[in-house]
């Protein structure tokens, strides 16, 4: 398998796009079948095991081409043409993953030859189309960094804060109603500077703020999932 290392300094570290659930898709191009299988992976070993698993499953196929991307900056990448002409399968598949800014993902595209030669351009398009079809059949999410913030307020400030959090789509994890109100909210890393200031300004400094634990999370079907 050919080694390709890519640094993407422009990729935001506050969130990454990952595969939450892998998928399978099949396309046909001039009687050749292209079957894409994708799986979330967190290490080179996991990716290698997945590739080996797919090769074993489709042992009778002519080609099982692969690519994977690992790391929040997409630091580690690998790809293999598995017998196809150089640069016509693995690299085009990898380019799709990089272009979509997805990480911690492995893809294997299996080809059953249909008897018609596709040419280098045709192979590139077919393997990219299969990868894109596999992505469409998978579940992608944004995995974000954040921190919990405890907000203590009186009942006069509650409505104002609820309106602010609604406007900013802030996740309220819990609310305790006692003599005063305590809310635990989830603050995305990119809002850690501005949101506390907005809370303080909105309540004229009456709200008490206390930072809680840091976390990595995603919103899936409007529910918070922690990693």
PDB file of C-alpha atoms in Angstrom:
ATOM      1  CA  UNK A   1       0.000   0.000   0.000  1.00  0.00           C
ATOM      2  CA  UNK A   2       1.459   3.335  -1.032  1.00  0.00           C
ATOM      3  CA  UNK A   3       2.059   5.921   1.731  1.00  0.00           C
ATOM      4  CA  UNK A   4       0.757   9.448   1.302  1.00  0.00           C
ATOM      5  CA  UNK A   5       0.989  12.007   4.104  1.00  0.00           C
ATOM      6  CA  UNK A   6      -1.067  15.184   3.965  1.00  0.00           C
ATOM      7  CA  UNK A   7      -0.991  18.137   6.372  1.00  0.00           C
ATOM      8  CA  UNK A   8      -4.075  20.343   6.338  1.00  0.00           C
ATOM      9  CA  UNK A   9      -3.210  23.358   8.484  1.00  0.00           C
ATOM     10  CA  UNK A  10      -6.369  25.162   7.405  1.00  0.00           C
ATOM     11  CA  UNK A  11      -8.668  22.549   8.935  1.00  0.00           C
ATOM     12  CA  UNK A  12     -10.460  23.833  12.049  1.00  0.00           C
ATOM     13  CA  UNK A  13      -9.580  21.920  15.188  1.00  0.00           C
ATOM     14  CA  UNK A  14     -12.759  22.848  17.065  1.00  0.00           C
ATOM     15  CA  UNK A  15     -14.727  20.313  15.035  1.00  0.00           C
ATOM     16  CA  UNK A  16     -14.102  17.497  12.590  1.00  0.00           C
ATOM     17  CA  UNK A  17     -16.344  15.680  10.155  1.00  0.00           C
ATOM     18  CA  UNK A  18     -16.397  11.953  10.759  1.00  0.00           C
ATOM     19  CA  UNK A  19     -18.219   8.822   9.725  1.00  0.00           C
ATOM     20  CA  UNK A  20     -20.700   7.927  12.469  1.00  0.00           C
ATOM     21  CA  UNK A  21     -22.081   4.885  10.717  1.00  0.00           C
ATOM     22  CA  UNK A  22     -20.590   3.165   7.676  1.00  0.00           C
ATOM     23  CA  UNK A  23     -22.524   2.246   4.590  1.00  0.00           C
ATOM     24  CA  UNK A  24     -22.451   0.134   1.441  1.00  0.00           C
ATOM     25  CA  UNK A  25     -23.362   1.161  -2.081  1.00  0.00           C
ATOM     26  CA  UNK A  26     -22.998  -0.377  -5.529  1.00  0.00           C
ATOM     27  CA  UNK A  27     -22.816   1.184  -8.969  1.00  0.00           C
ATOM     28  CA  UNK A  28     -22.379  -0.373 -12.404  1.00  0.00           C
ATOM     29  CA  UNK A  29     -20.228   1.121 -15.144  1.00  0.00           C
ATOM     30  CA  UNK A  30     -20.089  -0.641 -18.503  1.00  0.00           C
ATOM     31  CA  UNK A  31     -20.943  -3.999 -16.925  1.00  0.00           C
ATOM     32  CA  UNK A  32     -18.292  -3.670 -14.196  1.00  0.00           C
ATOM     33  CA  UNK A  33     -19.667  -3.697 -10.642  1.00  0.00           C
ATOM     34  CA  UNK A  34     -18.154  -1.303  -8.113  1.00  0.00           C
ATOM     35  CA  UNK A  35     -19.097  -1.993  -4.486  1.00  0.00           C
ATOM     36  CA  UNK A  36     -18.101   0.622  -1.899  1.00  0.00           C
ATOM     37  CA  UNK A  37     -17.867  -0.250   1.794  1.00  0.00           C
ATOM     38  CA  UNK A  38     -17.052   2.393   4.401  1.00  0.00           C
ATOM     39  CA  UNK A  39     -16.305   2.114   8.109  1.00  0.00           C
ATOM     40  CA  UNK A  40     -15.280   4.487  10.918  1.00  0.00           C
ATOM     41  CA  UNK A  41     -11.679   3.835  12.049  1.00  0.00           C
ATOM     42  CA  UNK A  42      -9.446   5.492  14.628  1.00  0.00           C
ATOM     43  CA  UNK A  43      -6.092   3.887  13.870  1.00  0.00           C
ATOM     44  CA  UNK A  44      -4.067   2.474  11.010  1.00  0.00           C
ATOM     45  CA  UNK A  45      -4.491  -0.984  12.549  1.00  0.00           C
ATOM     46  CA  UNK A  46      -8.282  -0.690  12.501  1.00  0.00           C
ATOM     47  CA  UNK A  47      -8.186   0.440   8.891  1.00  0.00           C
ATOM     48  CA  UNK A  48      -5.897  -2.427   7.871  1.00  0.00           C
ATOM     49  CA  UNK A  49      -8.175  -4.933   9.623  1.00  0.00           C
ATOM     50  CA  UNK A  50     -11.236  -3.558   7.831  1.00  0.00           C
ATOM     51  CA  UNK A  51      -9.508  -3.695   4.447  1.00  0.00           C
ATOM     52  CA  UNK A  52      -8.465  -7.299   5.101  1.00  0.00           C
ATOM     53  CA  UNK A  53     -12.029  -8.159   6.117  1.00  0.00           C
ATOM     54  CA  UNK A  54     -13.469  -6.766   2.890  1.00  0.00           C
ATOM     55  CA  UNK A  55     -10.828  -8.518   0.782  1.00  0.00           C
ATOM     56  CA  UNK A  56     -11.762 -11.793   2.461  1.00  0.00           C
ATOM     57  CA  UNK A  57     -15.465 -11.169   1.891  1.00  0.00           C
ATOM     58  CA  UNK A  58     -14.961 -10.375  -1.804  1.00  0.00           C
ATOM     59  CA  UNK A  59     -12.129 -12.820  -2.364  1.00  0.00           C
ATOM     60  CA  UNK A  60     -13.251 -13.577  -5.907  1.00  0.00           C
ATOM     61  CA  UNK A  61     -13.166  -9.949  -7.077  1.00  0.00           C
ATOM     62  CA  UNK A  62     -10.424  -8.737  -9.386  1.00  0.00           C
ATOM     63  CA  UNK A  63      -9.682  -5.600  -7.327  1.00  0.00           C
ATOM     64  CA  UNK A  64     -10.287  -4.372  -3.778  1.00  0.00           C
ATOM     65  CA  UNK A  65      -8.977  -0.807  -3.853  1.00  0.00           C
ATOM     66  CA  UNK A  66      -8.775   1.172  -0.641  1.00  0.00           C
ATOM     67  CA  UNK A  67      -8.135   4.502   1.034  1.00  0.00           C
ATOM     68  CA  UNK A  68      -8.297   5.835   4.558  1.00  0.00           C
ATOM     69  CA  UNK A  69      -7.859   9.091   6.456  1.00  0.00           C
ATOM     70  CA  UNK A  70      -7.058   9.396  10.172  1.00  0.00           C
ATOM     71  CA  UNK A  71      -6.482  12.362  12.495  1.00  0.00           C
ATOM     72  CA  UNK A  72      -8.275  15.625  13.190  1.00  0.00           C
ATOM     73  CA  UNK A  73      -6.061  17.364  10.641  1.00  0.00           C
ATOM     74  CA  UNK A  74      -6.304  14.425   8.241  1.00  0.00           C
ATOM     75  CA  UNK A  75      -2.640  13.799   9.088  1.00  0.00           C
ATOM     76  CA  UNK A  76      -2.423  10.141   8.134  1.00  0.00           C
ATOM     77  CA  UNK A  77      -3.596   8.881   4.760  1.00  0.00           C
ATOM     78  CA  UNK A  78      -3.035   5.711   2.786  1.00  0.00           C
ATOM     79  CA  UNK A  79      -4.351   4.402  -0.511  1.00  0.00           C
ATOM     80  CA  UNK A  80      -3.957   1.361  -2.733  1.00  0.00           C
ATOM     81  CA  UNK A  81      -4.785   0.722  -6.392  1.00  0.00           C
ATOM     82  CA  UNK A  82      -4.705  -3.062  -5.760  1.00  0.00           C
ATOM     83  CA  UNK A  83      -3.673  -3.929  -9.300  1.00  0.00           C
ATOM     84  CA  UNK A  84      -5.512  -1.182 -11.163  1.00  0.00           C
ATOM     85  CA  UNK A  85      -3.323   1.202 -13.207  1.00  0.00           C
ATOM     86  CA  UNK A  86      -1.438   3.624 -10.952  1.00  0.00           C
ATOM     87  CA  UNK A  87      -3.384   6.671  -9.756  1.00  0.00           C
ATOM     88  CA  UNK A  88      -6.728   5.405 -11.143  1.00  0.00           C
ATOM     89  CA  UNK A  89      -8.368   4.004  -7.996  1.00  0.00           C
ATOM     90  CA  UNK A  90      -6.885   4.519  -4.535  1.00  0.00           C
ATOM     91  CA  UNK A  91      -5.773   8.114  -5.006  1.00  0.00           C
ATOM     92  CA  UNK A  92      -9.061   9.249  -6.597  1.00  0.00           C
ATOM     93  CA  UNK A  93     -10.937   7.577  -3.709  1.00  0.00           C
ATOM     94  CA  UNK A  94      -8.670   9.344  -1.220  1.00  0.00           C
ATOM     95  CA  UNK A  95      -9.235  12.652  -2.991  1.00  0.00           C
ATOM     96  CA  UNK A  96     -12.990  12.318  -2.388  1.00  0.00           C
ATOM     97  CA  UNK A  97     -12.451  11.853   1.365  1.00  0.00           C
ATOM     98  CA  UNK A  98     -10.037  14.796   1.542  1.00  0.00           C
ATOM     99  CA  UNK A  99     -12.274  17.036  -0.533  1.00  0.00           C
ATOM    100  CA  UNK A 100     -15.256  16.269   1.715  1.00  0.00           C
ATOM    101  CA  UNK A 101     -13.031  16.985   4.766  1.00  0.00           C
ATOM    102  CA  UNK A 102     -13.856  13.646   6.383  1.00  0.00           C
ATOM    103  CA  UNK A 103     -11.515  11.933   8.808  1.00  0.00           C
ATOM    104  CA  UNK A 104     -11.299   8.672  10.766  1.00  0.00           C
ATOM    105  CA  UNK A 105     -12.746   6.753   7.830  1.00  0.00           C
ATOM    106  CA  UNK A 106     -11.737   3.839   5.620  1.00  0.00           C
ATOM    107  CA  UNK A 107     -13.250   2.925   2.265  1.00  0.00           C
ATOM    108  CA  UNK A 108     -12.798  -0.150   0.101  1.00  0.00           C
ATOM    109  CA  UNK A 109     -14.190  -0.249  -3.427  1.00  0.00           C
ATOM    110  CA  UNK A 110     -14.465  -3.753  -4.841  1.00  0.00           C
ATOM    111  CA  UNK A 111     -14.539  -4.191  -8.599  1.00  0.00           C
ATOM    112  CA  UNK A 112     -15.961  -7.133 -10.478  1.00  0.00           C
ATOM    113  CA  UNK A 113     -14.709  -6.736 -14.038  1.00  0.00           C
ATOM    114  CA  UNK A 114     -17.455  -6.715 -16.640  1.00  0.00           C
ATOM    115  CA  UNK A 115     -15.318  -7.366 -19.710  1.00  0.00           C
ATOM    116  CA  UNK A 116     -15.194  -3.774 -20.998  1.00  0.00           C
ATOM    117  CA  UNK A 117     -12.051  -1.680 -20.481  1.00  0.00           C
ATOM    118  CA  UNK A 118     -12.821   1.739 -19.002  1.00  0.00           C
ATOM    119  CA  UNK A 119      -9.532   3.526 -19.655  1.00  0.00           C
ATOM    120  CA  UNK A 120      -7.714   5.563 -17.023  1.00  0.00           C
ATOM    121  CA  UNK A 121     -10.211   8.422 -17.034  1.00  0.00           C
ATOM    122  CA  UNK A 122     -13.142   6.058 -16.819  1.00  0.00           C
ATOM    123  CA  UNK A 123     -11.576   4.209 -13.884  1.00  0.00           C
ATOM    124  CA  UNK A 124     -10.951   7.432 -11.984  1.00  0.00           C
ATOM    125  CA  UNK A 125     -14.557   8.538 -12.453  1.00  0.00           C
ATOM    126  CA  UNK A 126     -15.934   5.117 -11.533  1.00  0.00           C
ATOM    127  CA  UNK A 127     -13.950   4.762  -8.304  1.00  0.00           C
ATOM    128  CA  UNK A 128     -14.778   8.304  -7.253  1.00  0.00           C
ATOM    129  CA  UNK A 129     -18.460   7.806  -8.037  1.00  0.00           C
ATOM    130  CA  UNK A 130     -18.500   4.581  -6.022  1.00  0.00           C
ATOM    131  CA  UNK A 131     -16.856   6.312  -3.065  1.00  0.00           C
ATOM    132  CA  UNK A 132     -19.372   9.156  -3.231  1.00  0.00           C
ATOM    133  CA  UNK A 133     -22.231   6.649  -3.385  1.00  0.00           C
ATOM    134  CA  UNK A 134     -20.796   4.918  -0.317  1.00  0.00           C
ATOM    135  CA  UNK A 135     -20.654   8.217   1.545  1.00  0.00           C
ATOM    136  CA  UNK A 136     -24.264   8.924   0.602  1.00  0.00           C
ATOM    137  CA  UNK A 137     -25.225   5.576   2.125  1.00  0.00           C
ATOM    138  CA  UNK A 138     -23.313   6.343   5.355  1.00  0.00           C
ATOM    139  CA  UNK A 139     -24.041   8.671   8.268  1.00  0.00           C
ATOM    140  CA  UNK A 140     -21.730  11.671   8.602  1.00  0.00           C
ATOM    141  CA  UNK A 141     -21.608  13.923  11.657  1.00  0.00           C
ATOM    142  CA  UNK A 142     -19.662  16.873  13.033  1.00  0.00           C
ATOM    143  CA  UNK A 143     -17.681  15.894  16.143  1.00  0.00           C
ATOM    144  CA  UNK A 144     -17.135  19.056  18.171  1.00  0.00           C
ATOM    145  CA  UNK A 145     -15.061  20.186  21.119  1.00  0.00           C
ATOM    146  CA  UNK A 146     -16.855  22.042  23.870  1.00  0.00           C
ATOM    147  CA  UNK A 147     -17.177  22.689  27.574  1.00  0.00           C
ATOM    148  CA  UNK A 148     -20.041  22.624  30.033  1.00  0.00           C
ATOM    149  CA  UNK A 149     -20.969  25.928  31.674  1.00  0.00           C
ATOM    150  CA  UNK A 150     -23.104  26.250  34.813  1.00  0.00           C
ATOM    151  CA  UNK A 151     -25.251  29.369  34.721  1.00  0.00           C
ATOM    152  CA  UNK A 152     -26.842  30.539  37.972  1.00  0.00           C
ATOM    153  CA  UNK A 153     -29.617  33.108  37.615  1.00  0.00           C
ATOM    154  CA  UNK A 154     -32.702  34.410  39.364  1.00  0.00           C
ATOM    155  CA  UNK A 155     -36.107  33.900  37.812  1.00  0.00           C
ATOM    156  CA  UNK A 156     -36.117  37.412  36.355  1.00  0.00           C
ATOM    157  CA  UNK A 157     -33.140  36.537  34.156  1.00  0.00           C
ATOM    158  CA  UNK A 158     -34.391  33.104  33.135  1.00  0.00           C
ATOM    159  CA  UNK A 159     -36.515  34.217  30.197  1.00  0.00           C
ATOM    160  CA  UNK A 160     -33.745  36.406  28.788  1.00  0.00           C
ATOM    161  CA  UNK A 161     -31.248  33.564  28.940  1.00  0.00           C
ATOM    162  CA  UNK A 162     -33.643  31.067  27.406  1.00  0.00           C
ATOM    163  CA  UNK A 163     -34.203  33.490  24.515  1.00  0.00           C
ATOM    164  CA  UNK A 164     -30.443  33.997  24.055  1.00  0.00           C
ATOM    165  CA  UNK A 165     -29.770  30.250  24.069  1.00  0.00           C
ATOM    166  CA  UNK A 166     -32.590  29.696  21.600  1.00  0.00           C
ATOM    167  CA  UNK A 167     -31.169  32.312  19.240  1.00  0.00           C
ATOM    168  CA  UNK A 168     -27.690  30.783  19.402  1.00  0.00           C
ATOM    169  CA  UNK A 169     -28.947  27.168  19.304  1.00  0.00           C
ATOM    170  CA  UNK A 170     -27.192  26.539  22.616  1.00  0.00           C
ATOM    171  CA  UNK A 171     -27.788  23.076  24.037  1.00  0.00           C
ATOM    172  CA  UNK A 172     -29.233  23.119  27.575  1.00  0.00           C
ATOM    173  CA  UNK A 173     -28.173  19.866  29.215  1.00  0.00           C
ATOM    174  CA  UNK A 174     -30.026  20.310  32.503  1.00  0.00           C
ATOM    175  CA  UNK A 175     -32.021  22.866  34.489  1.00  0.00           C
ATOM    176  CA  UNK A 176     -32.559  22.878  38.250  1.00  0.00           C
ATOM    177  CA  UNK A 177     -35.375  25.059  39.627  1.00  0.00           C
ATOM    178  CA  UNK A 178     -34.842  25.947  43.273  1.00  0.00           C
ATOM    179  CA  UNK A 179     -34.617  29.318  45.025  1.00  0.00           C
ATOM    180  CA  UNK A 180     -32.706  30.362  41.922  1.00  0.00           C
ATOM    181  CA  UNK A 181     -32.242  28.590  38.612  1.00  0.00           C
ATOM    182  CA  UNK A 182     -29.131  26.659  37.582  1.00  0.00           C
ATOM    183  CA  UNK A 183     -28.692  25.676  33.963  1.00  0.00           C
ATOM    184  CA  UNK A 184     -25.942  23.511  32.541  1.00  0.00           C
ATOM    185  CA  UNK A 185     -25.293  24.489  28.937  1.00  0.00           C
ATOM    186  CA  UNK A 186     -22.944  23.082  26.325  1.00  0.00           C
ATOM    187  CA  UNK A 187     -20.646  25.734  24.904  1.00  0.00           C
ATOM    188  CA  UNK A 188     -18.887  24.973  21.592  1.00  0.00           C
ATOM    189  CA  UNK A 189     -15.173  25.724  21.670  1.00  0.00           C
ATOM    190  CA  UNK A 190     -15.550  28.563  19.180  1.00  0.00           C
ATOM    191  CA  UNK A 191     -18.053  30.313  21.503  1.00  0.00           C
ATOM    192  CA  UNK A 192     -16.059  30.065  24.739  1.00  0.00           C
ATOM    193  CA  UNK A 193     -14.986  33.703  24.577  1.00  0.00           C
ATOM    194  CA  UNK A 194     -18.139  35.394  23.345  1.00  0.00           C
ATOM    195  CA  UNK A 195     -21.018  33.489  24.991  1.00  0.00           C
ATOM    196  CA  UNK A 196     -20.071  34.182  28.642  1.00  0.00           C
ATOM    197  CA  UNK A 197     -19.722  37.868  27.772  1.00  0.00           C
ATOM    198  CA  UNK A 198     -23.178  37.886  26.181  1.00  0.00           C
ATOM    199  CA  UNK A 199     -24.667  36.203  29.251  1.00  0.00           C
ATOM    200  CA  UNK A 200     -23.028  38.756  31.542  1.00  0.00           C
ATOM    201  CA  UNK A 201     -24.191  41.702  29.423  1.00  0.00           C
ATOM    202  CA  UNK A 202     -27.730  40.360  29.117  1.00  0.00           C
ATOM    203  CA  UNK A 203     -28.137  39.890  32.886  1.00  0.00           C
ATOM    204  CA  UNK A 204     -26.201  43.041  33.845  1.00  0.00           C
ATOM    205  CA  UNK A 205     -23.664  40.879  35.596  1.00  0.00           C
ATOM    206  CA  UNK A 206     -26.167  39.167  37.898  1.00  0.00           C
ATOM    207  CA  UNK A 207     -25.717  35.665  36.452  1.00  0.00           C
ATOM    208  CA  UNK A 208     -23.096  33.467  38.045  1.00  0.00           C
ATOM    209  CA  UNK A 209     -20.909  31.463  35.682  1.00  0.00           C
ATOM    210  CA  UNK A 210     -18.894  28.375  36.501  1.00  0.00           C
ATOM    211  CA  UNK A 211     -17.018  26.313  33.940  1.00  0.00           C
ATOM    212  CA  UNK A 212     -17.469  22.557  34.083  1.00  0.00           C
ATOM    213  CA  UNK A 213     -15.771  19.702  32.289  1.00  0.00           C
ATOM    214  CA  UNK A 214     -14.544  19.808  28.725  1.00  0.00           C
ATOM    215  CA  UNK A 215     -16.034  17.316  26.294  1.00  0.00           C
ATOM    216  CA  UNK A 216     -16.227  16.066  22.735  1.00  0.00           C
ATOM    217  CA  UNK A 217     -19.744  15.713  21.392  1.00  0.00           C
ATOM    218  CA  UNK A 218     -22.022  15.632  18.378  1.00  0.00           C
ATOM    219  CA  UNK A 219     -25.655  16.471  17.757  1.00  0.00           C
ATOM    220  CA  UNK A 220     -27.351  13.427  16.255  1.00  0.00           C
ATOM    221  CA  UNK A 221     -31.068  13.647  15.506  1.00  0.00           C
ATOM    222  CA  UNK A 222     -31.205  16.644  17.886  1.00  0.00           C
ATOM    223  CA  UNK A 223     -29.739  14.577  20.709  1.00  0.00           C
ATOM    224  CA  UNK A 224     -26.314  15.179  22.268  1.00  0.00           C
ATOM    225  CA  UNK A 225     -23.931  12.242  22.013  1.00  0.00           C
ATOM    226  CA  UNK A 226     -20.678  12.390  23.969  1.00  0.00           C
ATOM    227  CA  UNK A 227     -17.480  10.656  22.860  1.00  0.00           C
TER     228      UNK A 227
END
